[in-house]
Coordinates of C-alpha atoms in Angstrom, one line a residue:
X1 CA 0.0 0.0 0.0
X2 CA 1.0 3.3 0.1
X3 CA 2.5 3.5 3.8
X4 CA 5.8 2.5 1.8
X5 CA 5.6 5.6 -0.1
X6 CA 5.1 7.8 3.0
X7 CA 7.6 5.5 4.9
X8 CA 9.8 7.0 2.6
X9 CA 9.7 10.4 3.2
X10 CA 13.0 10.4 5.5
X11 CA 12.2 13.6 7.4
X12 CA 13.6 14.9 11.0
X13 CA 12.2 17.0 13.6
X14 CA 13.0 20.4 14.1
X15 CA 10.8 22.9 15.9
X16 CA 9.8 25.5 13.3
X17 CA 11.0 23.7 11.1
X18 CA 8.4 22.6 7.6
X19 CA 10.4 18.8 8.4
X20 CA 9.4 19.0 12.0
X21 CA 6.0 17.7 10.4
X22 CA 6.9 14.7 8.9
X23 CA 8.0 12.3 11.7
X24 CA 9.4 12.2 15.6
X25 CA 12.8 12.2 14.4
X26 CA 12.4 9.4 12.0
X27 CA 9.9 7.9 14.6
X28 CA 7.6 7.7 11.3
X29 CA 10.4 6.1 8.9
X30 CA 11.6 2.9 8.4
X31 CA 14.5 1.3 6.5
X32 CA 14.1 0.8 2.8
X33 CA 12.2 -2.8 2.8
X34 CA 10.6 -2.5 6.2
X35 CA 8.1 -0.1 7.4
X36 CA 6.6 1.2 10.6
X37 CA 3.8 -0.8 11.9
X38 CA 4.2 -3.9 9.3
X39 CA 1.1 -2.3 6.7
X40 CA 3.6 -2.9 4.4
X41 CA 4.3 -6.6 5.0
X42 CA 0.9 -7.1 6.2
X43 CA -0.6 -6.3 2.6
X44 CA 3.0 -8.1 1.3
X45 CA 1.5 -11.0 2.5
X46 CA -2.4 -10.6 1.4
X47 CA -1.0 -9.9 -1.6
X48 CA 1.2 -13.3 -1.7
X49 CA -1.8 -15.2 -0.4
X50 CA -3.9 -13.6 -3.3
X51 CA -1.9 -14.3 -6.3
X52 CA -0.7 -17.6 -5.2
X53 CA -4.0 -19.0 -5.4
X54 CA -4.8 -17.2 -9.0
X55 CA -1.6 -18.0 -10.6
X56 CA 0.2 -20.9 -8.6
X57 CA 3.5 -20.9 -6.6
X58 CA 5.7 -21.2 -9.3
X59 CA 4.4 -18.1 -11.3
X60 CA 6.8 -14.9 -11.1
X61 CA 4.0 -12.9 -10.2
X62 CA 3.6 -15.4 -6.7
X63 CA 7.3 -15.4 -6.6
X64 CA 7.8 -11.2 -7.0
X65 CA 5.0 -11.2 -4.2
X66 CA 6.4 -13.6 -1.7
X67 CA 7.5 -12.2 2.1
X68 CA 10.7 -11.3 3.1
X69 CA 10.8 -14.0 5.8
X70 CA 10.0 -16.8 2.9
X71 CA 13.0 -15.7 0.3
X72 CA 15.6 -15.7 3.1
X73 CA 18.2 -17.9 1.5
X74 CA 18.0 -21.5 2.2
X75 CA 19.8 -24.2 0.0
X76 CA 16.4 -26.0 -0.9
X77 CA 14.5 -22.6 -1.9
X78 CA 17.7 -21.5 -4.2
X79 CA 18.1 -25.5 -5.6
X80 CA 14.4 -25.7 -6.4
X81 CA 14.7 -22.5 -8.5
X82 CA 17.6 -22.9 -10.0
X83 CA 16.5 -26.2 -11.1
X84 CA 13.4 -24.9 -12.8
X85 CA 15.6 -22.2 -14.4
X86 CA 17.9 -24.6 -15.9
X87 CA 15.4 -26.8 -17.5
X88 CA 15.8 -29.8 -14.7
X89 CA 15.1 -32.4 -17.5
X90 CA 11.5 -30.7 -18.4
X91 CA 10.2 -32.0 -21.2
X92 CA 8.5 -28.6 -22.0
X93 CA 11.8 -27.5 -23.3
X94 CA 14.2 -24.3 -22.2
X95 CA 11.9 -21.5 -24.3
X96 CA 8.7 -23.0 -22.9
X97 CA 6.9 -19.8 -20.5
X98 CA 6.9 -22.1 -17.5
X99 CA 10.4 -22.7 -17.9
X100 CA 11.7 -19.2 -18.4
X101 CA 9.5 -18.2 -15.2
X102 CA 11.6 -20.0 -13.4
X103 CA 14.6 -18.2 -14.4
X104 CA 12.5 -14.7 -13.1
X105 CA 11.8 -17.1 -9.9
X106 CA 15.3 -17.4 -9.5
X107 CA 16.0 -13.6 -10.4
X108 CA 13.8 -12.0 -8.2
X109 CA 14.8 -15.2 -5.2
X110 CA 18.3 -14.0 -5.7
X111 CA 17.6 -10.7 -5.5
X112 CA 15.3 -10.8 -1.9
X113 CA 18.7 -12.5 -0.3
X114 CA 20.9 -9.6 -1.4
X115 CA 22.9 -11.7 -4.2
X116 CA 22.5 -8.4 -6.5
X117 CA 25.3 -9.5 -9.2
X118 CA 24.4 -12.9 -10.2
X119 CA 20.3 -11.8 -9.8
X120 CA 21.6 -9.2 -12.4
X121 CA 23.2 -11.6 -14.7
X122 CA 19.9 -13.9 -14.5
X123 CA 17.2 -11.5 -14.9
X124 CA 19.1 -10.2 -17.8
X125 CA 19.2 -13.6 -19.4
X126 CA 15.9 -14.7 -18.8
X127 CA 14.4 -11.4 -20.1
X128 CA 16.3 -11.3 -23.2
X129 CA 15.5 -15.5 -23.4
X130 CA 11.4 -14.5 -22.7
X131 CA 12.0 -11.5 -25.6
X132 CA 13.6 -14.0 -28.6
X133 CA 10.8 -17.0 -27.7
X134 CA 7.7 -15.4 -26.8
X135 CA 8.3 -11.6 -27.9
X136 CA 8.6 -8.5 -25.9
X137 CA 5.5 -8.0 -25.6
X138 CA 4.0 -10.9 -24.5
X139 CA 2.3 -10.8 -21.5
X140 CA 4.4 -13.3 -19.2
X141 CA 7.3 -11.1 -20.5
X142 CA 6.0 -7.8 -19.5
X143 CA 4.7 -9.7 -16.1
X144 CA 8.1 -10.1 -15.5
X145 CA 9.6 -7.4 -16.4
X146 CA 7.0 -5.5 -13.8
X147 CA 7.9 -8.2 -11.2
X148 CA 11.3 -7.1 -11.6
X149 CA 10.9 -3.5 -11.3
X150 CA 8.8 -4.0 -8.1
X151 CA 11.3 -5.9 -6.2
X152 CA 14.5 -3.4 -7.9
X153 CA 12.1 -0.6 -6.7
X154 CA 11.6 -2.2 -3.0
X155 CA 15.3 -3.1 -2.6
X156 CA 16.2 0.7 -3.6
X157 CA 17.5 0.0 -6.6
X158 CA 15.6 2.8 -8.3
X159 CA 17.3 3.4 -11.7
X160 CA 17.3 -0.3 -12.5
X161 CA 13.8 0.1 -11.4
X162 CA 12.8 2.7 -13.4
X163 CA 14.7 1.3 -16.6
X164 CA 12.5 -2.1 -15.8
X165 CA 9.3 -0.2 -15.1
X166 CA 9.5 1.9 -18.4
X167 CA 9.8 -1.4 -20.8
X168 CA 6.7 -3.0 -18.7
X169 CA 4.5 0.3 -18.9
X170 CA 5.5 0.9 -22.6
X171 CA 4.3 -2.9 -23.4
X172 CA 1.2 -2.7 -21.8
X173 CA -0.1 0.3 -22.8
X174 CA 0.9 -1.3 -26.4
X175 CA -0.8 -4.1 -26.1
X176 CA -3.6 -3.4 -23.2
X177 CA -4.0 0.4 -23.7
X178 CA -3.2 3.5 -21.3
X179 CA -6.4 2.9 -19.1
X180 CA -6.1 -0.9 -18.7
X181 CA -6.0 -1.3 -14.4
X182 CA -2.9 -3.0 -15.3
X183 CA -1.2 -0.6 -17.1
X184 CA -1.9 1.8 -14.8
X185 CA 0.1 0.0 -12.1
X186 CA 3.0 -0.2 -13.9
X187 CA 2.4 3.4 -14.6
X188 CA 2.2 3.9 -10.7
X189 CA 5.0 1.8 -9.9
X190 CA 7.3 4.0 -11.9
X191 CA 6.2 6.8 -10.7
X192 CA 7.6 5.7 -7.3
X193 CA 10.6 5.6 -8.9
X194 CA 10.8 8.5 -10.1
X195 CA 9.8 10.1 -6.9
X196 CA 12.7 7.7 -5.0
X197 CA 15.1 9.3 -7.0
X198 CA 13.5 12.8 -6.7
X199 CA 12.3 13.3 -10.3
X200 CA 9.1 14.5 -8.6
X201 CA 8.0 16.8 -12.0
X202 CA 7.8 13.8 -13.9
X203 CA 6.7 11.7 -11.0
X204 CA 3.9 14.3 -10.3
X205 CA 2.1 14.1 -14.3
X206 CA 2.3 10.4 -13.9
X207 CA 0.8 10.1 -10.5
X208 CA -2.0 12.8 -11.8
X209 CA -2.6 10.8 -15.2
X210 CA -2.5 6.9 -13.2
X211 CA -5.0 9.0 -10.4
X212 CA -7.4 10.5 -12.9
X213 CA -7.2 6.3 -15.1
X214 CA -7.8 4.8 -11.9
X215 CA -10.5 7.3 -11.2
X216 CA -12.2 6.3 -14.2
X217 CA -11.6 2.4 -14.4
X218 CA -11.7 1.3 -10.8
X219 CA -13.9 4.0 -9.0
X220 CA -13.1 6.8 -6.8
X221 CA -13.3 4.1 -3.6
X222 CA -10.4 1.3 -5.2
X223 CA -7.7 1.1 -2.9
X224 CA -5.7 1.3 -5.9
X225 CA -7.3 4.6 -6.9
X226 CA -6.5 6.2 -3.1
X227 CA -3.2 5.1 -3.6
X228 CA -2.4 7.2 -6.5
X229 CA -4.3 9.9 -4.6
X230 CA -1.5 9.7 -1.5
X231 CA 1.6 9.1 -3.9
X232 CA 0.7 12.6 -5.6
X233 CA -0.2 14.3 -2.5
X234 CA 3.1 13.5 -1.3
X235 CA 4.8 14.4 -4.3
X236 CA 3.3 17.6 -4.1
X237 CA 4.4 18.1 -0.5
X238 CA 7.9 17.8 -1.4
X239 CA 7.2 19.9 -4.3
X240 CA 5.7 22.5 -1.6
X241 CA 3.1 22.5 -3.7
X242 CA 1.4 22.8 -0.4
X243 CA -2.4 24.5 -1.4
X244 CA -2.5 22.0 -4.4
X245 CA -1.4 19.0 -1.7
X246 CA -4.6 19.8 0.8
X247 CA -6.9 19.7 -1.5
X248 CA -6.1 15.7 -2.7
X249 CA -5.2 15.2 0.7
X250 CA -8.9 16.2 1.4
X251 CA -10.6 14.5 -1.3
X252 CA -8.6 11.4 -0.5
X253 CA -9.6 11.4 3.3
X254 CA -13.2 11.8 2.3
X255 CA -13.0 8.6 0.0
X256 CA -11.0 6.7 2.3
X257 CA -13.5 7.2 5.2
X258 CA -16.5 6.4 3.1
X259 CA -14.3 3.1 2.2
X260 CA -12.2 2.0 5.1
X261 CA -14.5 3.8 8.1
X262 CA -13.0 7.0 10.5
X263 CA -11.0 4.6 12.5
X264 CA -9.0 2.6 10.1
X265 CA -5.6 3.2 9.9
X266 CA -5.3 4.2 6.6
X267 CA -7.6 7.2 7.3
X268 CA -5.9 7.8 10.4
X269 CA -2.2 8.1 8.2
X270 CA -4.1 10.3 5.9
X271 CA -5.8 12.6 8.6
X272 CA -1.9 13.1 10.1
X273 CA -0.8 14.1 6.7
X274 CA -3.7 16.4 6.3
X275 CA -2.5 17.6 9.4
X276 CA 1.1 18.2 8.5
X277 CA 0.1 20.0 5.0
X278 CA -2.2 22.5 7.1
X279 CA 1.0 23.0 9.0
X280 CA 2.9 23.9 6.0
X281 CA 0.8 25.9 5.0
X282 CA 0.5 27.9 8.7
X283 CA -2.8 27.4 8.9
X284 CA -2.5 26.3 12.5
X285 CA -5.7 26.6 14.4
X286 CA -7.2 24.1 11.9
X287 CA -4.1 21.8 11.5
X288 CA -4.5 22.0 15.8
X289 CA -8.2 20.3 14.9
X290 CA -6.9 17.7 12.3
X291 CA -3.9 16.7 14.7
X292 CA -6.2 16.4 17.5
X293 CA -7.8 14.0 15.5
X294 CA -5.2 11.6 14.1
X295 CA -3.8 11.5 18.1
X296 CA -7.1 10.5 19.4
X297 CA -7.6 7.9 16.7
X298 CA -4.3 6.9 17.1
X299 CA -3.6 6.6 20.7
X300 CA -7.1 4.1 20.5
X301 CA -6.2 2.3 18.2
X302 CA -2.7 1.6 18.7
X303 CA -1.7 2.8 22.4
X304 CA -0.1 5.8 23.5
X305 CA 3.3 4.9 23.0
X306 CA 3.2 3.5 19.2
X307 CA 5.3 5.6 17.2
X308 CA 2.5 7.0 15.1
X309 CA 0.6 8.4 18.5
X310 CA 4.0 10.0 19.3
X311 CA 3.9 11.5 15.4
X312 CA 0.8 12.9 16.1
X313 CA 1.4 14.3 19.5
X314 CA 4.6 16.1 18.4
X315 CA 2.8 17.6 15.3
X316 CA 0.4 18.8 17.8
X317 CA 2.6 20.4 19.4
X318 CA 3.7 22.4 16.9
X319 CA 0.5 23.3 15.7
X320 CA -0.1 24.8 19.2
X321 CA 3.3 26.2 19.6
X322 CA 2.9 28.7 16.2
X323 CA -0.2 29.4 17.9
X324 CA 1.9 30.8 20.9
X325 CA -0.3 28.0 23.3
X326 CA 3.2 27.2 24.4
X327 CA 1.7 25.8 27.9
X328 CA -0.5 23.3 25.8
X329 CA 2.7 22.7 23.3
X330 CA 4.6 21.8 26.1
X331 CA 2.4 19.2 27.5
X332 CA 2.4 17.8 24.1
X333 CA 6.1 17.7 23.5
X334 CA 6.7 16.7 26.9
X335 CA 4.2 13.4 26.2
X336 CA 6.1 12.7 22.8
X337 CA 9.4 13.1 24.4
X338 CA 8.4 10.4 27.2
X339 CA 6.5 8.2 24.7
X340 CA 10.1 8.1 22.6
X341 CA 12.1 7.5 25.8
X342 CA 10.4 4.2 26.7
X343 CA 9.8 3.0 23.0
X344 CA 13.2 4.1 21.2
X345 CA 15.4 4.3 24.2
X346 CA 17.3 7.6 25.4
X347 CA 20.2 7.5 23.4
X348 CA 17.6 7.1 20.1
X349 CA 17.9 9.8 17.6
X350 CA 14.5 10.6 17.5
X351 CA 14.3 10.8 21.5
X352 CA 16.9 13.5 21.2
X353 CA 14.8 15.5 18.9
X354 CA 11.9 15.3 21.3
X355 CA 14.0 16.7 23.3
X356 CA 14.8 19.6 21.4
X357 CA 11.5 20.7 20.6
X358 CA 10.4 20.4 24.4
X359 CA 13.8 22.9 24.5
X360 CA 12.3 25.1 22.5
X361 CA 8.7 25.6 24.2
X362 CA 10.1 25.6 27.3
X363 CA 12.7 28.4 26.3
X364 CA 9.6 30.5 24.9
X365 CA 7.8 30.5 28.4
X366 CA 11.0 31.9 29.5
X367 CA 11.6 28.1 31.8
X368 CA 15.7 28.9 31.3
X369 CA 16.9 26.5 33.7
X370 CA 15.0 23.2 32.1
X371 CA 15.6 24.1 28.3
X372 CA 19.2 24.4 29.0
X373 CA 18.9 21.0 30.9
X374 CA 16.8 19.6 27.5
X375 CA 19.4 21.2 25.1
X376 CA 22.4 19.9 26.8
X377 CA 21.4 16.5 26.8
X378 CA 19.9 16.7 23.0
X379 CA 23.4 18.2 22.0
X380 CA 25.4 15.7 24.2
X381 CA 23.5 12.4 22.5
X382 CA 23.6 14.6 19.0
X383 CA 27.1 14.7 19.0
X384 CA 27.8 11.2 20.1
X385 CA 25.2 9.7 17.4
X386 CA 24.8 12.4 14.2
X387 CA 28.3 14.1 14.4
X388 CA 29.9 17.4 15.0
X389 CA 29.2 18.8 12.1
X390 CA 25.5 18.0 11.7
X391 CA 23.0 20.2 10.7
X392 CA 20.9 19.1 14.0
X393 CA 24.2 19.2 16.2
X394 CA 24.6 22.8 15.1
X395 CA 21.5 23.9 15.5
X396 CA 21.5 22.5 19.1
X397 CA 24.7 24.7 19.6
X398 CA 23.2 27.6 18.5
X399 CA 20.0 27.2 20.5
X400 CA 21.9 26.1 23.9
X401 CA 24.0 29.6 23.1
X402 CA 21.0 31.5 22.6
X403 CA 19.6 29.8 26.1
X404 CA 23.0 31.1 27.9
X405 CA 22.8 34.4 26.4
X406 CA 19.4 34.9 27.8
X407 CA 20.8 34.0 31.0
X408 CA 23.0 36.5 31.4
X409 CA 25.7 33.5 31.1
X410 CA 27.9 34.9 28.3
X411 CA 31.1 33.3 28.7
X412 CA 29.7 29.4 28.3
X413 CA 26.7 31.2 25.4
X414 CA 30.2 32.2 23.2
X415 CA 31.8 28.9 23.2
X416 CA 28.8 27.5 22.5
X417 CA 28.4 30.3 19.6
X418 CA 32.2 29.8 18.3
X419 CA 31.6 25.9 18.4
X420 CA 28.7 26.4 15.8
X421 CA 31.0 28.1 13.5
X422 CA 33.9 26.3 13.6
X423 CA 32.3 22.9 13.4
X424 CA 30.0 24.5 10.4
X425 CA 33.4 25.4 8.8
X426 CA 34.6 22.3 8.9
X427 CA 32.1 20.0 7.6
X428 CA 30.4 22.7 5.1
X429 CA 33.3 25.0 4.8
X430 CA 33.3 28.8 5.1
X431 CA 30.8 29.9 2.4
X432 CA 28.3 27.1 3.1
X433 CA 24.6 29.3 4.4
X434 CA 24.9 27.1 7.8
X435 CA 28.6 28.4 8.4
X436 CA 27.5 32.0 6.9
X437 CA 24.4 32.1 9.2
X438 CA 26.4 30.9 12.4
X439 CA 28.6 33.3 12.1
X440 CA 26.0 36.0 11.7
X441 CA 24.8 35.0 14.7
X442 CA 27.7 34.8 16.9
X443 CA 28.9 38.7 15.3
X444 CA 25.3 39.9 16.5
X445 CA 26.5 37.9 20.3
X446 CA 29.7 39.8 20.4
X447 CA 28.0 42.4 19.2
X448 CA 25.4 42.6 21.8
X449 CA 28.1 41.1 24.8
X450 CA 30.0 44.9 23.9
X451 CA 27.3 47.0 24.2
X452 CA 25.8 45.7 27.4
X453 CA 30.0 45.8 29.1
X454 CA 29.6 48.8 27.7
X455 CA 26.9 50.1 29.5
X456 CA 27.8 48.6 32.6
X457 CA 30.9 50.6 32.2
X458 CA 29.1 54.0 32.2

């Protein structure tokens, strides 16, 4: 479904930031393959189930679908294909489909255990083998060829993906025509290529062409059809196409709650990213209302320390925060921050940001003593686990100098100041805009440091 395409979306928090909206940290993203509550593998496996009744367990369809757990490399999974690849005495004969199906089999088995090289060299075989007995575009060929450039696509292999996902959508819309259902998967999967490698124009126009086929084949309700809803309104997002983005992200929510019901989690994914694009576009008393929302659906259905409830309350958070409700922000933070603690650990990345934004509120409401307790231990675990020369690590810097300052503590507020410069120097060099705007910011210190001596001098 499309939780792997949001799954993607590797965003990090930063209060005030536009990526503070995407995730705790990463509390939203998982590794390429695997994603955050198992939707993915869940419909992995429906989908596995599905087609391996239809087509049998030997078809590359059933094999392209099969779970992670069940391609894990074993000597009798890899034997049996590589038997039916090589023929194994079949009298059907080397060219026969069934045959060269089991060369994909072995392709795309190869490929789920991580043996990329000789996966290549198969795939490659067995293709141009399909191509010279049945034709390019027959339709086991071009099944294939899509089977392929799903499982290049979910092993990040996106140019090979794309490359495999252009010769399947070219056949079928040859053979089937541009508003076949099948066609316009293969249209959607590359798309999601495109958009992995961050071609979102093109990605955009075919999201909005397979959204508007779907539309008109499969219904506004298809699952299929929501799906190309959510890849564009992501696309958009990234595109800040962010007025353009709430209006599919509405249309989608409505359909998906007519189709799934209020509580599902689907909707409930959707209603958050509703939320986020009403953040980015600073419309914040609403996007307080949608947050609400996904949290209380969220924190029912899945408990209040799942990584999605903790998404939620920290984009609550920040709704109320630009809304100067820093008290409520803070109580919001402060539960995402605790939430992250016991499900990630302390030393998590993503805990560290929830510590950060808590930082932040608690610095607006003038609470010195505590936000430079929360920003000392955000930069301590920042600079163990991202680096000194991170963009987070040097924004914690600048935001535990600006804490000092206000403090009246200017000797500890200009290390802390210099630090941010000379570690942005280092990793970005001198004319890089995080270098140029740290050291902005400590000349407007040292600035302000001599005037007030200076004053106290008189």
């Amino acid at each position: 479904m499309y939780l792997r395409v949001l799954a993607s979306r590797e965003k990090v928090i930063d209060q005030g930031h536009r990526d503070t909206t995407r995730s705790v940290g990463d509390l939203g993203v998982a590794p390429q393959g695997q994603v955050e509550r198992g939707g993915a593998e869940v419909m992995h496996r429906r989908a596995f189930t599905g087609k391996d009744k239809t087509l049998g367990s030997h078809s590359a369809n059933t094999l392209g679908a099969a779970p992670h757990d069940q391609k894990k490399k074993s000597n009798e999974v890899e034997n049996t294909h590589r038997h039916g690849a090589e023929g194994g005495g079949n009298p059907l004969g080397p060219n026969h489909p069934d045959v060269l199906l089991g060369v994909i089999g072995l392709a795309v088995t190869l490929l789920a255990e991580s043996n990329y090289e000789e996966a290549k060299v198969i795939y490659r075989h067995g293709l141009r083998a399909m191509e010279k007995a049945l034709g390019p575009d027959h339709p086991v060929a071009l099944d294939s060829m899509n089977t392929l450039g799903e499982t290049l696509l979910d092993l990040g292999r996106y140019d090979e993906a794309e490359a495999m996902c252009r010769l399947a959508l070219a056949g079928r819309e040859k053979t089937l025509g541009a508003d076949h259902a099948v066609t316009l998967t293969s249209a959607n999967n590359l798309g999601r290529t495109l958009y992995h490698q961050r071609k979102y124009e093109e990605a955009e126009m075919i999201f909005q062409s397979t959204q508007a086929g779907r539309k008109k084949v499969l219904g506004l309700y298809h699952p299929d059809t929501l799906l190309s809803a959510v890849c564009l309104g992501v696309t958009l997002l990234d595109r800040k196409k962010y007025g353009e983005a709430e209006v599919v992200y509405r249309h989608a929510l409505g359909a998906m709650e007519k189709a799934l019901g209020p509580d599902h989690p689907d909707v409930l994914d959707n209603v958050n990213t509703l939320g986020e694009t009403l953040l980015d576009l600073k419309n914040y008393s609403e996007a307080e209302v949608v947050c609400r929302r996904a949290l209380v659906g969220r924190e029912k259905k899945f408990g209040p320390d799942h990584r999605d409830t903790l998404l939620s309350a920290n984009n609550l958070g920040l709704a109320l925060r630009n809304q100067n409700k820093h008290h409520e922000a803070e109580i919001s933070y402060r539960r995402a921050m605790i939430g992250a603690e016991k499900t990630l650990g302390l030393g998590h990345r993503d805990t560290l940001m929830c510590i950060y934004n808590l930082a932040g509120v608690l610095h607006k409401q003038r609470k010195y003593g505590e936000a430079e307790m929360m920003h000392r231990r955000a930069l301590t675990g920042r600079e163990r686990i991202l680096g000194l020369g991170h963009r987070h690590t040097l924004r914690s810097l600048i935001k535990l100098g600006t804490v000092l300052h206000e403090k009246g503590e200017y000797g500890e507020a200009e290390i802390m100041y210099r630090r941010a410069v000379t570690e942005a120097e280092r990793a970005l060099g001198q004319g890089h805009p995080t270098t140029l705007k740290n050291f902005n910011l400590l000349s407007i210190f040292l600035q302000a440091r001599a005037t007030s001596a200076a004053g106290e001098a008189s």
